[in-house]
Coordinates of C-alpha atoms in Angstrom, one line a residue:
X1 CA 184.8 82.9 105.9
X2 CA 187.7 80.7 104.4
X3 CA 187.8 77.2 104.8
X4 CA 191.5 78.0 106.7
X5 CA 189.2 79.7 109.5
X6 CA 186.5 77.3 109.6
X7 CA 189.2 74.6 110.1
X8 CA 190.7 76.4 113.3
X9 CA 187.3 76.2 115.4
X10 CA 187.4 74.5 118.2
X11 CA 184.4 71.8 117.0
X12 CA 185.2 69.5 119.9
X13 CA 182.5 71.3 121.6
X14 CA 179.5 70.9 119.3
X15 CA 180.6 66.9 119.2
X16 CA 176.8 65.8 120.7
X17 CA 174.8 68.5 118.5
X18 CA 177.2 66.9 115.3
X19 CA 176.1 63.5 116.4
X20 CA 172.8 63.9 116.3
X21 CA 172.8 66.0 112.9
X22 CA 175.1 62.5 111.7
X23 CA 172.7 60.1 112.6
X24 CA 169.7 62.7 111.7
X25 CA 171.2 62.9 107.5
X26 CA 172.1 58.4 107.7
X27 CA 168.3 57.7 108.7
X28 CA 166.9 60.4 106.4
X29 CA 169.2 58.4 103.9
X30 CA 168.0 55.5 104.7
X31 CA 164.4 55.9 104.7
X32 CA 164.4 57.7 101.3
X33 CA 166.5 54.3 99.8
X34 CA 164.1 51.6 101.8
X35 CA 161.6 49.8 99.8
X36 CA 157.9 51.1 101.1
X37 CA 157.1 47.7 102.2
X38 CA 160.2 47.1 105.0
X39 CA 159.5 48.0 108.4
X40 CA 160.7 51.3 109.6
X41 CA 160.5 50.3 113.6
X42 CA 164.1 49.4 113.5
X43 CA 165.1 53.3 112.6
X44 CA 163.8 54.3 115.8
X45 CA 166.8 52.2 117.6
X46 CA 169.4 53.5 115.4
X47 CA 168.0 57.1 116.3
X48 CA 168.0 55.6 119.8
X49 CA 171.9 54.6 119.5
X50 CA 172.8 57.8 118.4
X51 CA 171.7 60.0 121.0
X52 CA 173.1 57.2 123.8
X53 CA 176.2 58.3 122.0
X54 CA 175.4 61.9 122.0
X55 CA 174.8 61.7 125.8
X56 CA 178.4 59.9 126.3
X57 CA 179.9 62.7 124.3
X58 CA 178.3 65.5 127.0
X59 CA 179.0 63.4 129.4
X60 CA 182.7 63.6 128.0
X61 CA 182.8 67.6 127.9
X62 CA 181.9 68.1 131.4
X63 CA 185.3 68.6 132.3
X64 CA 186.0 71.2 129.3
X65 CA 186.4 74.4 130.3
X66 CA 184.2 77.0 128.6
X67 CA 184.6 78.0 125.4
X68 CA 182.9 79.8 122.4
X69 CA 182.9 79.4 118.8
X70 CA 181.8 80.9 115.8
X71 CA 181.9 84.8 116.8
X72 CA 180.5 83.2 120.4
X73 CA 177.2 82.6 118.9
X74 CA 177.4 79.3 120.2
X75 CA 178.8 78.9 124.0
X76 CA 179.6 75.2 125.5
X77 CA 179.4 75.8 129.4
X78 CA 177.8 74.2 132.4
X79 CA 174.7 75.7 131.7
X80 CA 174.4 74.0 128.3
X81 CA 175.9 70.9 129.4
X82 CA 173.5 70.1 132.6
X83 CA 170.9 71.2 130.6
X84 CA 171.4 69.1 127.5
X85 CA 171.7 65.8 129.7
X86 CA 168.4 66.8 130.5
X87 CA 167.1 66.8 126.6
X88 CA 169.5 64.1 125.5
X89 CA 167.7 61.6 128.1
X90 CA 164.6 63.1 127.2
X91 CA 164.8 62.4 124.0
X92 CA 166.8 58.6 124.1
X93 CA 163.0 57.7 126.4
X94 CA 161.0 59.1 123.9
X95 CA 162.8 57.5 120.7
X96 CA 162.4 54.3 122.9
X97 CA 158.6 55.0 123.6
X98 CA 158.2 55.6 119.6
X99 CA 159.3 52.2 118.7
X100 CA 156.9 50.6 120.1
X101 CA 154.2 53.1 119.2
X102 CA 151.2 51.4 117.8
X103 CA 148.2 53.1 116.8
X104 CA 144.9 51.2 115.5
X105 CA 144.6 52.6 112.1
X106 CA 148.5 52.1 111.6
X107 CA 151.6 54.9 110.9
X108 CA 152.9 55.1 107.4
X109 CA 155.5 57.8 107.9
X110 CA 157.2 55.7 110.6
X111 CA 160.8 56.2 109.4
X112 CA 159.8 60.4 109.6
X113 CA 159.3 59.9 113.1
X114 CA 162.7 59.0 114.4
X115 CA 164.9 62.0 112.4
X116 CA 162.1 64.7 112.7
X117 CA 162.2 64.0 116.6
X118 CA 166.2 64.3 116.2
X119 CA 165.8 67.1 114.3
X120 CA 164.0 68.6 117.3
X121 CA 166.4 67.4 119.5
X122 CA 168.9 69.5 117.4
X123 CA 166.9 72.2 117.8
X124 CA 166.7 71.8 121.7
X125 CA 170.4 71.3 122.1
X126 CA 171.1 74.9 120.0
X127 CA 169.3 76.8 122.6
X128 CA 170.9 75.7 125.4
X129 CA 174.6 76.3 124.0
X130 CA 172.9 80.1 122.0
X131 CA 175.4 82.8 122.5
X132 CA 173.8 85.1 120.1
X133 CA 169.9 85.9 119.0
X134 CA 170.1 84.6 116.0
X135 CA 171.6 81.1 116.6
X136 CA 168.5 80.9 119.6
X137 CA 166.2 81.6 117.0
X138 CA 167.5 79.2 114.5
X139 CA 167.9 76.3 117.4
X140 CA 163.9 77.5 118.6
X141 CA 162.6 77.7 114.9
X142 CA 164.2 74.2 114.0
X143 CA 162.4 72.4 117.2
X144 CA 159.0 74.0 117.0
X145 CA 159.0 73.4 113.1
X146 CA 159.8 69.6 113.9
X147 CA 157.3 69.3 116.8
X148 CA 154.8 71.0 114.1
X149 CA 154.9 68.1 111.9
X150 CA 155.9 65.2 114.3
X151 CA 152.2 66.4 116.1
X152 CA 150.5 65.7 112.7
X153 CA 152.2 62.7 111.8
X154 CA 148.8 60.8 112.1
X155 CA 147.4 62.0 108.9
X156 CA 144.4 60.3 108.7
X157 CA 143.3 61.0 112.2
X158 CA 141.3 64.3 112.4
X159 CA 142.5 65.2 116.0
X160 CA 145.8 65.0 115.0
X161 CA 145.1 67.1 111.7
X162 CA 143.3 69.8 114.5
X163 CA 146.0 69.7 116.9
X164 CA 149.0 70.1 114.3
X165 CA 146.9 73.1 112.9
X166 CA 146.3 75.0 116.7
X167 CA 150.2 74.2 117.2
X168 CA 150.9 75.9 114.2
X169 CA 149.1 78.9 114.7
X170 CA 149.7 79.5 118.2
X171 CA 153.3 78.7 117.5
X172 CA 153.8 80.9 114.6
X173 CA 152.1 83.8 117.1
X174 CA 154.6 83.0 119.9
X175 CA 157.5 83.5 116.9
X176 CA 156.2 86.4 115.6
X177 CA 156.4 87.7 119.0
X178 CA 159.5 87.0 120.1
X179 CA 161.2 88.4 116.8
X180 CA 159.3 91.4 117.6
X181 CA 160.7 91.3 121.0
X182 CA 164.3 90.7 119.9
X183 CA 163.9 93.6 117.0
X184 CA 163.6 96.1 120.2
X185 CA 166.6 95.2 121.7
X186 CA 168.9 94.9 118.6
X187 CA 167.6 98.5 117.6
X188 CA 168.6 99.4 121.4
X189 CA 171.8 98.0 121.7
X190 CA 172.8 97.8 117.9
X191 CA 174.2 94.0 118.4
X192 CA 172.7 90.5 118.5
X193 CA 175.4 88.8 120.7
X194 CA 173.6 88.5 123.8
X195 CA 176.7 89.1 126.2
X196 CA 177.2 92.6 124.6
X197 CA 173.6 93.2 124.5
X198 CA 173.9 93.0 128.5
X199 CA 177.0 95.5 128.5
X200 CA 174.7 97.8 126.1
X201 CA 171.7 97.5 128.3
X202 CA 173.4 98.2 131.4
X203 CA 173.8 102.0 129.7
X204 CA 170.7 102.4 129.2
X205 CA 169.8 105.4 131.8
X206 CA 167.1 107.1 129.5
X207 CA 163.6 106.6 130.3
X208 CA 162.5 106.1 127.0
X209 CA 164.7 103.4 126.0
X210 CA 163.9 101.6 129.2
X211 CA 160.5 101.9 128.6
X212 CA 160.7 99.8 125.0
X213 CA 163.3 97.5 127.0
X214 CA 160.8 96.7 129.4
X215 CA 158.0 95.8 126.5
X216 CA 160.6 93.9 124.8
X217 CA 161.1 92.2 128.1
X218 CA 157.5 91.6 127.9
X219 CA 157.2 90.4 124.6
X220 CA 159.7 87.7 125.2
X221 CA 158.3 86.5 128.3
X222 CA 154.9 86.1 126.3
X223 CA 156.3 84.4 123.8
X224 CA 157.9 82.2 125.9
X225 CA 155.1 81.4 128.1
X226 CA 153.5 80.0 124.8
X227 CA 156.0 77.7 124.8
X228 CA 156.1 76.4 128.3
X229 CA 152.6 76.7 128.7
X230 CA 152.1 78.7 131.4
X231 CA 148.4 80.9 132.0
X232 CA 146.9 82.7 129.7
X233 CA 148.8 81.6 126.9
X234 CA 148.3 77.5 127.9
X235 CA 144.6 77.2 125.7
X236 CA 147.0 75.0 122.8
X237 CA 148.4 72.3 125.2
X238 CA 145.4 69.8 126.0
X239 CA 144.3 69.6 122.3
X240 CA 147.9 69.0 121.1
X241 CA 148.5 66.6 123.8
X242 CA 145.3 64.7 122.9
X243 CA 145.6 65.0 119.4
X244 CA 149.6 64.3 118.9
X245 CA 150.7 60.4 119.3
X246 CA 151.8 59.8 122.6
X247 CA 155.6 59.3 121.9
X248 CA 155.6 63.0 120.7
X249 CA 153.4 64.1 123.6
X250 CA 156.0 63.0 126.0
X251 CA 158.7 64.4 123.7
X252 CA 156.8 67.8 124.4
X253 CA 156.2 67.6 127.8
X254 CA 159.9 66.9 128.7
X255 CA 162.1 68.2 126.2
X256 CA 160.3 71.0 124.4
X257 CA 159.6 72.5 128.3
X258 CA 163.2 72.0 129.5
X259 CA 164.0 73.5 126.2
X260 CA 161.6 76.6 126.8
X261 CA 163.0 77.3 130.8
X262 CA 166.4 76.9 129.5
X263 CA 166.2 79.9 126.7
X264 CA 164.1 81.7 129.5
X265 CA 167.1 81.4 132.2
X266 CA 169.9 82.3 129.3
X267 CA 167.8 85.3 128.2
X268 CA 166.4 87.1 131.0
X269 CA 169.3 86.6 133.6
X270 CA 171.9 87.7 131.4
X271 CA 170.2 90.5 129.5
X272 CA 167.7 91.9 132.0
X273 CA 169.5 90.9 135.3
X274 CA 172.0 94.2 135.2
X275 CA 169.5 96.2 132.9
X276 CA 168.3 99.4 134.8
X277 CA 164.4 99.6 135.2
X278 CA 161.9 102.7 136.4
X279 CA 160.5 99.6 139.2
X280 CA 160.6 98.7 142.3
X281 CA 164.5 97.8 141.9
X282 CA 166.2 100.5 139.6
X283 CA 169.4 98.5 139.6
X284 CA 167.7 95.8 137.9
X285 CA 164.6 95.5 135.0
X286 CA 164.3 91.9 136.2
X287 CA 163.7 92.5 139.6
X288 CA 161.6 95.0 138.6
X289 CA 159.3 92.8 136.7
X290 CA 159.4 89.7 139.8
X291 CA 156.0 90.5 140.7
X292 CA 154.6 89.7 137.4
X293 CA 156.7 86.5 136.8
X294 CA 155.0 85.4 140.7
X295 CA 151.6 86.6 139.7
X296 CA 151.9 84.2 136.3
X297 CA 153.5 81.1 138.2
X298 CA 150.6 81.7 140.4
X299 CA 147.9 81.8 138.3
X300 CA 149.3 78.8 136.2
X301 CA 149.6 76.7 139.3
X302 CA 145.7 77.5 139.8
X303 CA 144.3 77.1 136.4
X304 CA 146.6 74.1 135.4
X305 CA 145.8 72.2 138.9
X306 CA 141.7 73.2 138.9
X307 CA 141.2 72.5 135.2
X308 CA 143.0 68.9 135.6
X309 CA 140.1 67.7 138.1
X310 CA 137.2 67.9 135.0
X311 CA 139.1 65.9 132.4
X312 CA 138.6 62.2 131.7
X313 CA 141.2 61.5 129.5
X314 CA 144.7 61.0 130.8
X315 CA 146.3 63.0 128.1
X316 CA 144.7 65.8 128.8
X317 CA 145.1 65.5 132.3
X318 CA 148.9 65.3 131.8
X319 CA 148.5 67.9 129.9
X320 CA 146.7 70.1 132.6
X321 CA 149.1 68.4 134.9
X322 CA 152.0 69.8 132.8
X323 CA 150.8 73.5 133.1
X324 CA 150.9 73.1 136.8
X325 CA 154.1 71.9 136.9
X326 CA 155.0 74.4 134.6
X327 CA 153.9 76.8 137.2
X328 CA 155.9 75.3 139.6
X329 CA 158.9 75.5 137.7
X330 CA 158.4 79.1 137.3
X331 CA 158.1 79.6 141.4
X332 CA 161.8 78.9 141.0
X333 CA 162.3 81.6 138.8
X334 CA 160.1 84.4 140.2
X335 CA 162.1 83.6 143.6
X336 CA 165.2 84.0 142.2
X337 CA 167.2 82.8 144.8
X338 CA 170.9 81.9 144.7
X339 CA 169.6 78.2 144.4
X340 CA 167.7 78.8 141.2
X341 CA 169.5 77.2 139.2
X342 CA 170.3 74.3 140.6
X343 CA 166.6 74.3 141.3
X344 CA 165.1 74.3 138.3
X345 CA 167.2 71.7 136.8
X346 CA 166.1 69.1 139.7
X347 CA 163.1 69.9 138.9
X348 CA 163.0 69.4 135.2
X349 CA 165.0 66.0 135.5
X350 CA 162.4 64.9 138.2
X351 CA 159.6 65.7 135.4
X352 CA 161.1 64.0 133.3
X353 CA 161.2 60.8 135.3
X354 CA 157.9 60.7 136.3
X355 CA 156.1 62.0 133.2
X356 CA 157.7 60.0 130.6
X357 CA 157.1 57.1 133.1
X358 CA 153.4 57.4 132.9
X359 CA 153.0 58.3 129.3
X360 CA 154.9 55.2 128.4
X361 CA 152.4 53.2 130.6
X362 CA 149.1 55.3 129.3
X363 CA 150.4 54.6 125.7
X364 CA 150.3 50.7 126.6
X365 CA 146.8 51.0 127.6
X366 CA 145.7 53.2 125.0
X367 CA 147.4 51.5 122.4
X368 CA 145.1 48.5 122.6
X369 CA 141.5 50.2 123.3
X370 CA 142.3 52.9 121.1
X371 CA 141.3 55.1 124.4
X372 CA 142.8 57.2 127.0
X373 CA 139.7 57.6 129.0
X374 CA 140.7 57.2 132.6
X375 CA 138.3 54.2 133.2
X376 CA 140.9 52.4 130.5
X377 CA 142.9 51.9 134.1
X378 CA 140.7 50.3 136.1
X379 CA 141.7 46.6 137.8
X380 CA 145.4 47.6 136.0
X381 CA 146.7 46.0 139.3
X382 CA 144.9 42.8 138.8
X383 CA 146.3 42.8 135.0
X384 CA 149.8 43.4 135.8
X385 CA 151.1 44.0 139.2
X386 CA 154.4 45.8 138.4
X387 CA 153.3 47.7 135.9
X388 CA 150.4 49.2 138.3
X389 CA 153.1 49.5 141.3
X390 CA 155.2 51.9 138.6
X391 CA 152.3 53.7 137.7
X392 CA 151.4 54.3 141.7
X393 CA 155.3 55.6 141.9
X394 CA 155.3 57.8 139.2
X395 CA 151.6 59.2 140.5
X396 CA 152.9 59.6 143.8
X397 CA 155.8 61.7 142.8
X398 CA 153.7 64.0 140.0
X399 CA 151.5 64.8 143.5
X400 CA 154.7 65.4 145.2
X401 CA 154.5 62.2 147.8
X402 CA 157.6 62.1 150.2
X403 CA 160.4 59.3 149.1
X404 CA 160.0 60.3 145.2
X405 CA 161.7 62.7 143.4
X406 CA 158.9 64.9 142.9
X407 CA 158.4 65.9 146.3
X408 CA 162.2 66.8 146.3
X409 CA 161.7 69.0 143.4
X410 CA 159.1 70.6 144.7
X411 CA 160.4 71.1 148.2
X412 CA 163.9 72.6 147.0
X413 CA 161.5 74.9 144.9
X414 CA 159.4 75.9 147.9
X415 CA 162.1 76.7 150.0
X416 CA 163.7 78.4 147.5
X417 CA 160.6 81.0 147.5
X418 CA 161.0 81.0 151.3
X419 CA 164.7 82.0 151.3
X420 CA 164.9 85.3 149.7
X421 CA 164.2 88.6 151.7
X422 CA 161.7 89.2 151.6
X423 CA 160.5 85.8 151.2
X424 CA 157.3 84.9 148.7
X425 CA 155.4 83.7 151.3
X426 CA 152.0 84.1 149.2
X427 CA 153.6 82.4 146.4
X428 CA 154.8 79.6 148.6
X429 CA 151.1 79.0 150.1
X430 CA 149.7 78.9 146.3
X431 CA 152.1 75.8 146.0
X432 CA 151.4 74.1 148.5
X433 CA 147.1 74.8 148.2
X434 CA 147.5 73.6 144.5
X435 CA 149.5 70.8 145.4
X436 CA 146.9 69.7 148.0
X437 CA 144.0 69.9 145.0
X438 CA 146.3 68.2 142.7
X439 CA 145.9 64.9 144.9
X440 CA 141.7 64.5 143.6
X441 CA 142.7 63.9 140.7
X442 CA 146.4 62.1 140.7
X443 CA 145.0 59.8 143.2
X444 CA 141.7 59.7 141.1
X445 CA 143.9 57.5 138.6
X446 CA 145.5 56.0 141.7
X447 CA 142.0 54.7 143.0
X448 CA 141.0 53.2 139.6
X449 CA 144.6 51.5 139.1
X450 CA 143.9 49.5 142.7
X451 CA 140.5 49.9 143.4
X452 CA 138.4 49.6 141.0
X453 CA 137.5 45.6 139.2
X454 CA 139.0 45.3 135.9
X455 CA 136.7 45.2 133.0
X456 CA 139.6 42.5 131.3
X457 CA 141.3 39.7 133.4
X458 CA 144.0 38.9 130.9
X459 CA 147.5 40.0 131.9
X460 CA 148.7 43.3 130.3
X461 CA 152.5 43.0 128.8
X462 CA 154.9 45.1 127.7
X463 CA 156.9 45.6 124.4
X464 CA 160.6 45.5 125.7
X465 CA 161.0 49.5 124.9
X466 CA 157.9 50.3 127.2
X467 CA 159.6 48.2 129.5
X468 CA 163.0 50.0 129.6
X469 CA 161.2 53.2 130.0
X470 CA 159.3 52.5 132.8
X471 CA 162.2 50.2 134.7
X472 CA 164.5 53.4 134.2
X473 CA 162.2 56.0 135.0
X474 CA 160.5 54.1 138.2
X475 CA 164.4 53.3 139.7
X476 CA 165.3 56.8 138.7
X477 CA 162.2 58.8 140.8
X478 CA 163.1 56.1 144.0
X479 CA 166.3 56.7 143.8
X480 CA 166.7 60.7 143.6
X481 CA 164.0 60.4 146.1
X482 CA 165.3 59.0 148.8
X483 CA 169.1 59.8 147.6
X484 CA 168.5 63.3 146.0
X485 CA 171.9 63.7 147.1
X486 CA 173.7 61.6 144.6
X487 CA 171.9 64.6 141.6
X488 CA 173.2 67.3 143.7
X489 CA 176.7 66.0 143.6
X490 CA 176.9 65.6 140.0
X491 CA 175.6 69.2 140.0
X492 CA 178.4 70.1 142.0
X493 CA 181.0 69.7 139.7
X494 CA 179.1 72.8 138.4
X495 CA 180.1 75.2 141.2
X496 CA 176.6 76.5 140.6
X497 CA 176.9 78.0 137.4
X498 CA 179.5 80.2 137.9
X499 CA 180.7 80.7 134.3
X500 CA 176.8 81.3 133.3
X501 CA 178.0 85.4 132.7
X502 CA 181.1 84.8 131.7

């Protein structure tokens, strides 16, 4: 490719992925040129900076019409702009949570923290915009590479050490799969452009060939569920969670997930949508496979909310917490409503409200005892009254309390099950039982927050990037709780997706 027809791209539309990669290359720079000795907390706000900007320049694209560059392997439309608003504020909160991380036996490779976890941003942002199987993989490869080392950053901590190896392994599983997955369908269709790969499906009539479409459908969805953590494939998450320092946890929970039901929408509604299957729809291999996406959301919602009610540390009750949710998320995508969409996204940007909330308030806790036992919360209200009334808000809306953005999420979800004919009227009464048993052990938290004496009377205070996280996050679940509303206007401008098969 000349340089003459490099030059005539339209790069306008990669402007927040070149952003971060900017600002990614100056603090790699700088770290390598900084004397050991200066502190490296300061790198974290530049990182921080830089994807504020990032997010302007989405914000800027929205009204840009869709376009492709690069032989369409990478796509700038609504899809991949709603949905890297998502990972850009994801990953702003969790820059902002890393600057004030501090754990007891210290962090050398602070100035790796803030680039890796931009590089993974990078990563996250590819996905979204992938026109082609290849540039998916690449975006997928370069966040789950990141994630692999930002989890063992702690190198002198053994958990860490055990969770970066289990993430590794399990990780380099869910790749292997997925390229096996993808391999069927380029030998299928001959092409790795995923908009012709759903032209060349569609002609596939034989039932042979829709027989290895159907196990590469599988295959992906597999490797997928690895990384969204859905049931069977969830057994990594709690020891990654518990092992990984609590910046990067959230940065897994919120942008590696959104990341992971992003590729899943982009994959299997444009490829397998049209596909003809041997099911219970013929027109349609994904349809055909909607019982088996219902039976995993179900059994995820199960495990992830029973399993929770055992743990005693917080992390790994988030991280149970996060597999139900998870579960939930994909109740909006074995419905498959017109509403999907829309949907899912809510949902995702409510997570990420009330999940980074909390982890930026268990960090504060754990941070000075060293321990995220659950107990480390009792007589918090005593200690510091707005900080425990956050906590009780973000709680609230993870259980899916009216007047919080959670219970919005989830009730768009739920009546999306109900609205389809026929309606998923099992999978709707899974919600709502796993919903009830999630209360034990959100308001198990709840009761030791308020309830319970505190073993220390002095007050509890937060570094002023704690504090922005949890003021943001707090106003943010009120507010698209009681004025959803004002989210589903900005998703208007949308027109629900319309170019998504364009």
């Amino acid at each position: 490719m000349s340089m003459h027809t490099l030059m005539q791209y339209e790069w306008s539309v990669m402007t927040p992925e070149l952003i971060i990669v900017g600002t990614a290359l100056i603090l790699s720079l700088v770290d390598l040129l900084m004397p050991d000795d200066k502190d490296r907390r300061p790198l974290a706000w530049i990182a921080f900076i830089g994807v504020v900007i990032a997010l302007i320049a989405t914000i800027g694209l929205i009204p840009a019409k869709t376009a492709s560059i690069l032989y369409d392997t990478f796509r700038l439309d609504a899809f991949g702009k709603a949905f890297k608003l998502l990972l850009l504020a994801g990953g702003a909160l969790s820059l902002l949570l890393a600057f004030d991380y501090r754990p007891k036996e210290g962090l050398k490779h602070r100035g790796e923290f803030s680039y890796l976890m931009l590089c993974a941003l990078l990563g996250a942002m590819i996905v979204t915009s992938s026109g082609d199987l290849i540039a998916l993989f690449v975006g997928l490869e370069l966040l789950s590479i990141s994630s692999y080392i930002l989890v063992g950053l702690r190198k002198t901590s053994a958990q860490a050490n055990e969770a970066a190896l289990k993430y590794v392994i399990n990780g380099g599983i869910s790749t292997a799969m997925a390229l096996f997955g993808m391999s069927y369908i380029f030998g299928l269709t001959g092409t790795t452009n995923i908009k012709e790969i759903a032209v060349e499906a569609q002609k596939l009539t034989d039932g042979g060939y829709q027989y290895i479409l159907a196990l590469a459908f599988l295959l992906l969805l597999v490797s997928l569920a690895f990384k969204i953590s859905t049931v069977p494939f969830h057994m990594w998450t709690p020891d990654v969670y518990q092992g990984a320092p609590t910046p990067v946890t959230a940065f897994l929970s919120v942008v590696s997930k959104t990341a992971g039901f992003a590729i899943v929408l982009r994959l299997f509604i444009t490829i397998f949508a049209t596909a003809p299957a041997r099911g219970k729809d013929p027109s349609s291999m994904l349809l055909s496979m909607q019982d088996y996406i219902a039976f995993l959301a179900g059994v995820t919602m199960i495990v992830g909310n029973t399993v929770a009610l055992k743990q005693r540390s917080v992390k790994r009750l988030l991280a149970y917490s996060s597999i139900a949710h998870a579960g939930n998320v994909l109740v909006g995508f074995a419905a498959m409503s017109w509403v999907m969409i829309d949907s899912i996204w809510f949902y995702l940007l409510a997570y990420l409200l009330m999940n980074l909330g909390a982890f930026a308030i268990l960090q504060r806790m754990s941070d000075e005892t060293d321990s995220d036992d659950i107990s480390r919360f009792a007589g918090l209200y005593q200690r510091n009254p707005l900080l425990a009334v956050a906590m009780g808000v973000f709680l609230l809306s993870l259980a899916g309390i009216p007047g919080t953005a959670g219970f919005i999420a989830k009730w768009n979800i739920f009546l999306g099950a109900l609205m389809t004919e026929p309606g998923h009227y099992v999978l709707a009464a899974v919600m709502i039982a796993t919903t009830v048993i999630s209360y034990v052990y959100y308001f198990g938290i709840f009761a030791q927050i308020f309830f319970r004496p505190a073993a220390e009377t002095s007050s509890l205070r937060l570094p002023i990037g704690l504090a922005l996280v949890v003021a943001v996050c707090a106003l943010g679940t009120l507010l698209f709780g009681i004025v959803p509303g004002l989210a589903y206007h900005f998703l208007g401008q949308f027109e629900h997706f319309g170019d998504f098969l364009q």
